[in-house]
Amino acid sequence: MSLAQNKKAKTLFENPILEKLTHTHAAVPISMYAIIGSILVIYGVYNQFLGTIQAIGLYCLGVLFFTFIEYAMHRFVFHMEPDTELKKNITHKFHGVHHDFPKDKSRLAMPPVVSLFLSAAFFGLFYYLMGDYAYGFGGGFLTGYAMYLGVHYIVHAYRPPKNFLKILWIHHGIHHYKTDDKAFGVSSPLWDVIFRTMP
């Protein structure tokens, strides 16, 4: 690992407001989405849109679906072939800077302004497709995002533990430091196994 990888990343935008929005402590969105995810499920059950068993099942499916979206976004958007200037700019600003400076803790999470917009769009899509079931499924999806952020932060900020969770450190470390065309799953290697991108 080079010395540069331990330093803060360079400025991405000349506009100071845009630049400020590229930095956030991971605790902010982790807390936000854990709370919002829980509120959605509780709201659905409290208002009898969902039964308790339904809510639990949909919640678990939502978490699982998030791990798939995480894998797909990481593989096909953040690591898309930068064959045009626009794609090169997108991949670098969205993700390349993280590969260049993986220890910059202020850029380990998507800024809340952007992620709130995306999460609202996802919930709207879920509600359109599944009606009131979206409270359970969307709650699980947002909790999945909070879990991903937590895993991503601790993998980059702390030393690996001496237990079964060490696999996540190794898996993501391989993606960063050995081969960035493998190991796209962060919170789970499940989809790497299914789609044969395990290193």
CSV table of C-alpha atoms in Angstrom, one decimal:
chain,number,residue,atom,x,y,z
A,1,MET,CA,0.0,0.0,0.0
A,2,SER,CA,1.4,3.4,-1.0
A,3,LEU,CA,1.7,6.3,1.3
A,4,ALA,CA,-0.9,8.2,-0.8
A,5,GLN,CA,-3.5,5.5,0.1
A,6,ASN,CA,-3.3,6.6,3.7
A,7,LYS,CA,-3.8,10.3,3.0
A,8,LYS,CA,-7.0,12.2,2.3
A,9,ALA,CA,-8.1,12.3,-1.3
A,10,LYS,CA,-7.6,15.4,-3.4
A,11,THR,CA,-10.4,17.9,-4.1
A,12,LEU,CA,-12.9,16.5,-6.6
A,13,PHE,CA,-14.9,19.7,-7.3
A,14,GLU,CA,-13.9,23.3,-7.5
A,15,ASN,CA,-17.3,24.4,-6.2
A,16,PRO,CA,-16.9,24.4,-2.3
A,17,ILE,CA,-20.5,23.3,-1.7
A,18,LEU,CA,-20.2,20.3,-4.1
A,19,GLU,CA,-16.8,19.4,-2.6
A,20,LYS,CA,-18.3,19.6,1.0
A,21,LEU,CA,-21.0,17.2,-0.1
A,22,THR,CA,-18.5,14.6,-1.1
A,23,HIS,CA,-17.4,14.1,2.6
A,24,THR,CA,-19.4,12.5,5.3
A,25,HIS,CA,-18.7,10.4,8.4
A,26,ALA,CA,-20.1,6.9,7.9
A,27,ALA,CA,-21.9,7.1,11.2
A,28,VAL,CA,-24.4,9.6,9.8
A,29,PRO,CA,-25.9,7.5,7.0
A,30,ILE,CA,-25.5,4.3,9.0
A,31,SER,CA,-27.7,5.8,11.7
A,32,MET,CA,-30.1,7.4,9.2
A,33,TYR,CA,-30.8,4.2,7.3
A,34,ALA,CA,-30.9,1.9,10.2
A,35,ILE,CA,-33.6,4.2,11.8
A,36,ILE,CA,-35.5,4.8,8.6
A,37,GLY,CA,-35.5,1.0,7.7
A,38,SER,CA,-36.8,0.2,11.2
A,39,ILE,CA,-39.5,2.9,11.1
A,40,LEU,CA,-40.8,1.6,7.7
A,41,VAL,CA,-41.2,-1.9,9.1
A,42,ILE,CA,-42.8,-0.7,12.3
A,43,TYR,CA,-45.1,1.6,10.5
A,44,GLY,CA,-46.2,-1.2,8.2
A,45,VAL,CA,-47.0,-3.5,11.1
A,46,TYR,CA,-48.5,-0.9,13.3
A,47,ASN,CA,-50.9,0.2,10.6
A,48,GLN,CA,-51.7,-3.4,9.8
A,49,PHE,CA,-50.4,-3.2,6.2
A,50,LEU,CA,-48.3,-6.2,7.1
A,51,GLY,CA,-48.6,-9.1,9.5
A,52,THR,CA,-45.6,-9.8,11.7
A,53,ILE,CA,-44.5,-12.9,9.8
A,54,GLN,CA,-44.9,-11.1,6.5
A,55,ALA,CA,-42.9,-8.2,7.8
A,56,ILE,CA,-40.0,-10.4,8.9
A,57,GLY,CA,-40.0,-12.3,5.6
A,58,LEU,CA,-40.1,-9.2,3.5
A,59,TYR,CA,-37.5,-7.5,5.6
A,60,CYS,CA,-35.1,-10.5,5.1
A,61,LEU,CA,-35.8,-10.5,1.4
A,62,GLY,CA,-35.1,-6.7,1.3
A,63,VAL,CA,-31.7,-7.2,3.0
A,64,LEU,CA,-30.9,-10.0,0.5
A,65,PHE,CA,-32.0,-7.9,-2.5
A,66,PHE,CA,-29.8,-5.0,-1.3
A,67,THR,CA,-26.7,-7.3,-1.3
A,68,PHE,CA,-27.5,-8.0,-5.0
A,69,ILE,CA,-27.9,-4.3,-5.8
A,70,GLU,CA,-24.7,-3.6,-4.0
A,71,TYR,CA,-22.9,-6.2,-6.0
A,72,ALA,CA,-24.4,-5.1,-9.4
A,73,MET,CA,-23.7,-1.4,-8.8
A,74,HIS,CA,-20.1,-2.1,-7.7
A,75,ARG,CA,-19.4,-4.4,-10.6
A,76,PHE,CA,-21.3,-2.8,-13.5
A,77,VAL,CA,-21.4,1.0,-12.6
A,78,PHE,CA,-18.4,1.7,-10.4
A,79,HIS,CA,-16.2,-0.6,-12.4
A,80,MET,CA,-17.7,-0.1,-15.9
A,81,GLU,CA,-15.2,0.2,-18.8
A,82,PRO,CA,-14.2,3.8,-18.9
A,83,ASP,CA,-14.2,4.0,-22.7
A,84,THR,CA,-15.5,7.5,-22.9
A,85,GLU,CA,-14.6,10.7,-21.0
A,86,LEU,CA,-18.0,10.8,-19.3
A,87,LYS,CA,-17.7,7.2,-18.1
A,88,LYS,CA,-14.1,7.8,-17.0
A,89,ASN,CA,-15.2,10.9,-15.0
A,90,ILE,CA,-18.2,9.0,-13.4
A,91,THR,CA,-16.1,6.0,-12.4
A,92,HIS,CA,-13.3,8.1,-11.0
A,93,LYS,CA,-15.5,10.5,-9.0
A,94,PHE,CA,-17.9,7.9,-7.8
A,95,HIS,CA,-15.5,5.1,-7.0
A,96,GLY,CA,-12.0,5.5,-8.5
A,97,VAL,CA,-11.0,8.1,-5.8
A,98,HIS,CA,-11.9,5.5,-3.2
A,99,HIS,CA,-9.5,3.0,-4.8
A,100,ASP,CA,-6.8,5.7,-4.9
A,101,PHE,CA,-7.3,6.7,-1.3
A,102,PRO,CA,-9.0,3.7,0.5
A,103,LYS,CA,-8.1,5.0,4.0
A,104,ASP,CA,-9.9,8.4,3.5
A,105,LYS,CA,-12.6,7.8,6.1
A,106,SER,CA,-14.7,10.8,5.0
A,107,ARG,CA,-15.4,9.2,1.6
A,108,LEU,CA,-16.3,5.7,2.6
A,109,ALA,CA,-20.1,6.5,2.4
A,110,MET,CA,-22.2,8.2,-0.3
A,111,PRO,CA,-23.2,11.7,0.8
A,112,PRO,CA,-26.6,11.7,2.5
A,113,VAL,CA,-28.1,14.2,0.1
A,114,VAL,CA,-27.4,11.8,-2.8
A,115,SER,CA,-28.3,8.6,-1.0
A,116,LEU,CA,-31.6,10.0,0.3
A,117,PHE,CA,-32.7,10.8,-3.2
A,118,LEU,CA,-31.7,7.2,-4.4
A,119,SER,CA,-33.3,5.5,-1.4
A,120,ALA,CA,-36.6,7.5,-2.0
A,121,ALA,CA,-36.5,6.5,-5.6
A,122,PHE,CA,-36.0,2.8,-4.7
A,123,PHE,CA,-38.8,2.9,-2.1
A,124,GLY,CA,-41.1,4.6,-4.7
A,125,LEU,CA,-40.3,1.8,-7.1
A,126,PHE,CA,-40.9,-0.9,-4.5
A,127,TYR,CA,-44.2,0.7,-3.5
A,128,TYR,CA,-45.3,0.9,-7.2
A,129,LEU,CA,-44.4,-2.8,-7.7
A,130,MET,CA,-45.6,-4.3,-4.4
A,131,GLY,CA,-47.9,-1.8,-2.7
A,132,ASP,CA,-47.9,-2.0,1.1
A,133,TYR,CA,-45.4,-4.9,1.1
A,134,ALA,CA,-42.8,-2.2,0.3
A,135,TYR,CA,-42.8,-1.2,4.0
A,136,GLY,CA,-41.3,-4.5,5.0
A,137,PHE,CA,-39.2,-5.0,1.8
A,138,GLY,CA,-38.0,-1.4,1.7
A,139,GLY,CA,-37.2,-1.4,5.4
A,140,GLY,CA,-35.0,-4.5,4.9
A,141,PHE,CA,-33.4,-2.9,1.8
A,142,LEU,CA,-32.4,0.3,3.7
A,143,THR,CA,-31.2,-1.8,6.7
A,144,GLY,CA,-29.1,-3.7,4.2
A,145,TYR,CA,-27.6,-0.4,3.0
A,146,ALA,CA,-26.8,0.5,6.6
A,147,MET,CA,-25.2,-2.9,7.2
A,148,TYR,CA,-23.1,-2.5,4.0
A,149,LEU,CA,-21.9,1.0,5.1
A,150,GLY,CA,-21.0,-0.4,8.5
A,151,VAL,CA,-19.0,-3.3,7.1
A,152,HIS,CA,-17.3,-1.1,4.5
A,153,TYR,CA,-16.3,1.4,7.2
A,154,ILE,CA,-14.9,-1.1,9.7
A,155,VAL,CA,-13.1,-3.0,6.9
A,156,HIS,CA,-11.2,0.2,6.0
A,157,ALA,CA,-10.9,1.7,9.4
A,158,TYR,CA,-10.0,-1.2,11.7
A,159,ARG,CA,-7.7,-4.2,11.7
A,160,PRO,CA,-9.4,-7.6,10.9
A,161,PRO,CA,-10.9,-9.4,13.8
A,162,LYS,CA,-9.9,-12.9,14.8
A,163,ASN,CA,-13.2,-14.5,14.1
A,164,PHE,CA,-15.4,-15.6,11.2
A,165,LEU,CA,-15.9,-11.9,10.1
A,166,LYS,CA,-12.3,-11.8,9.0
A,167,ILE,CA,-13.4,-13.2,5.6
A,168,LEU,CA,-15.0,-9.8,4.8
A,169,TRP,CA,-11.7,-8.0,5.4
A,170,ILE,CA,-9.8,-10.5,3.2
A,171,HIS,CA,-12.4,-10.4,0.5
A,172,HIS,CA,-12.6,-6.7,0.2
A,173,GLY,CA,-8.8,-6.4,0.6
A,174,ILE,CA,-8.3,-8.7,-2.4
A,175,HIS,CA,-10.6,-6.4,-4.4
A,176,HIS,CA,-8.6,-3.3,-3.4
A,177,TYR,CA,-5.0,-4.5,-3.4
A,178,LYS,CA,-4.8,-7.5,-5.7
A,179,THR,CA,-7.5,-7.7,-8.4
A,180,ASP,CA,-10.2,-5.0,-8.8
A,181,ASP,CA,-12.1,-7.1,-11.4
A,182,LYS,CA,-13.1,-9.7,-8.7
A,183,ALA,CA,-14.6,-9.7,-5.2
A,184,PHE,CA,-17.3,-7.0,-5.8
A,185,GLY,CA,-19.4,-8.0,-2.8
A,186,VAL,CA,-18.6,-6.0,0.3
A,187,SER,CA,-21.2,-7.0,2.9
A,188,SER,CA,-21.4,-10.6,1.5
A,189,PRO,CA,-19.4,-12.7,-1.0
A,190,LEU,CA,-22.7,-14.5,-2.0
A,191,TRP,CA,-23.1,-12.9,-5.4
A,192,ASP,CA,-19.4,-13.3,-6.2
A,193,VAL,CA,-19.9,-17.0,-5.7
A,194,ILE,CA,-23.1,-17.1,-7.8
A,195,PHE,CA,-21.7,-15.0,-10.7
A,196,ARG,CA,-18.2,-16.5,-10.5
A,197,THR,CA,-16.3,-13.4,-9.6
A,198,MET,CA,-14.7,-14.9,-6.5
A,199,PRO,CA,-10.9,-14.4,-6.6
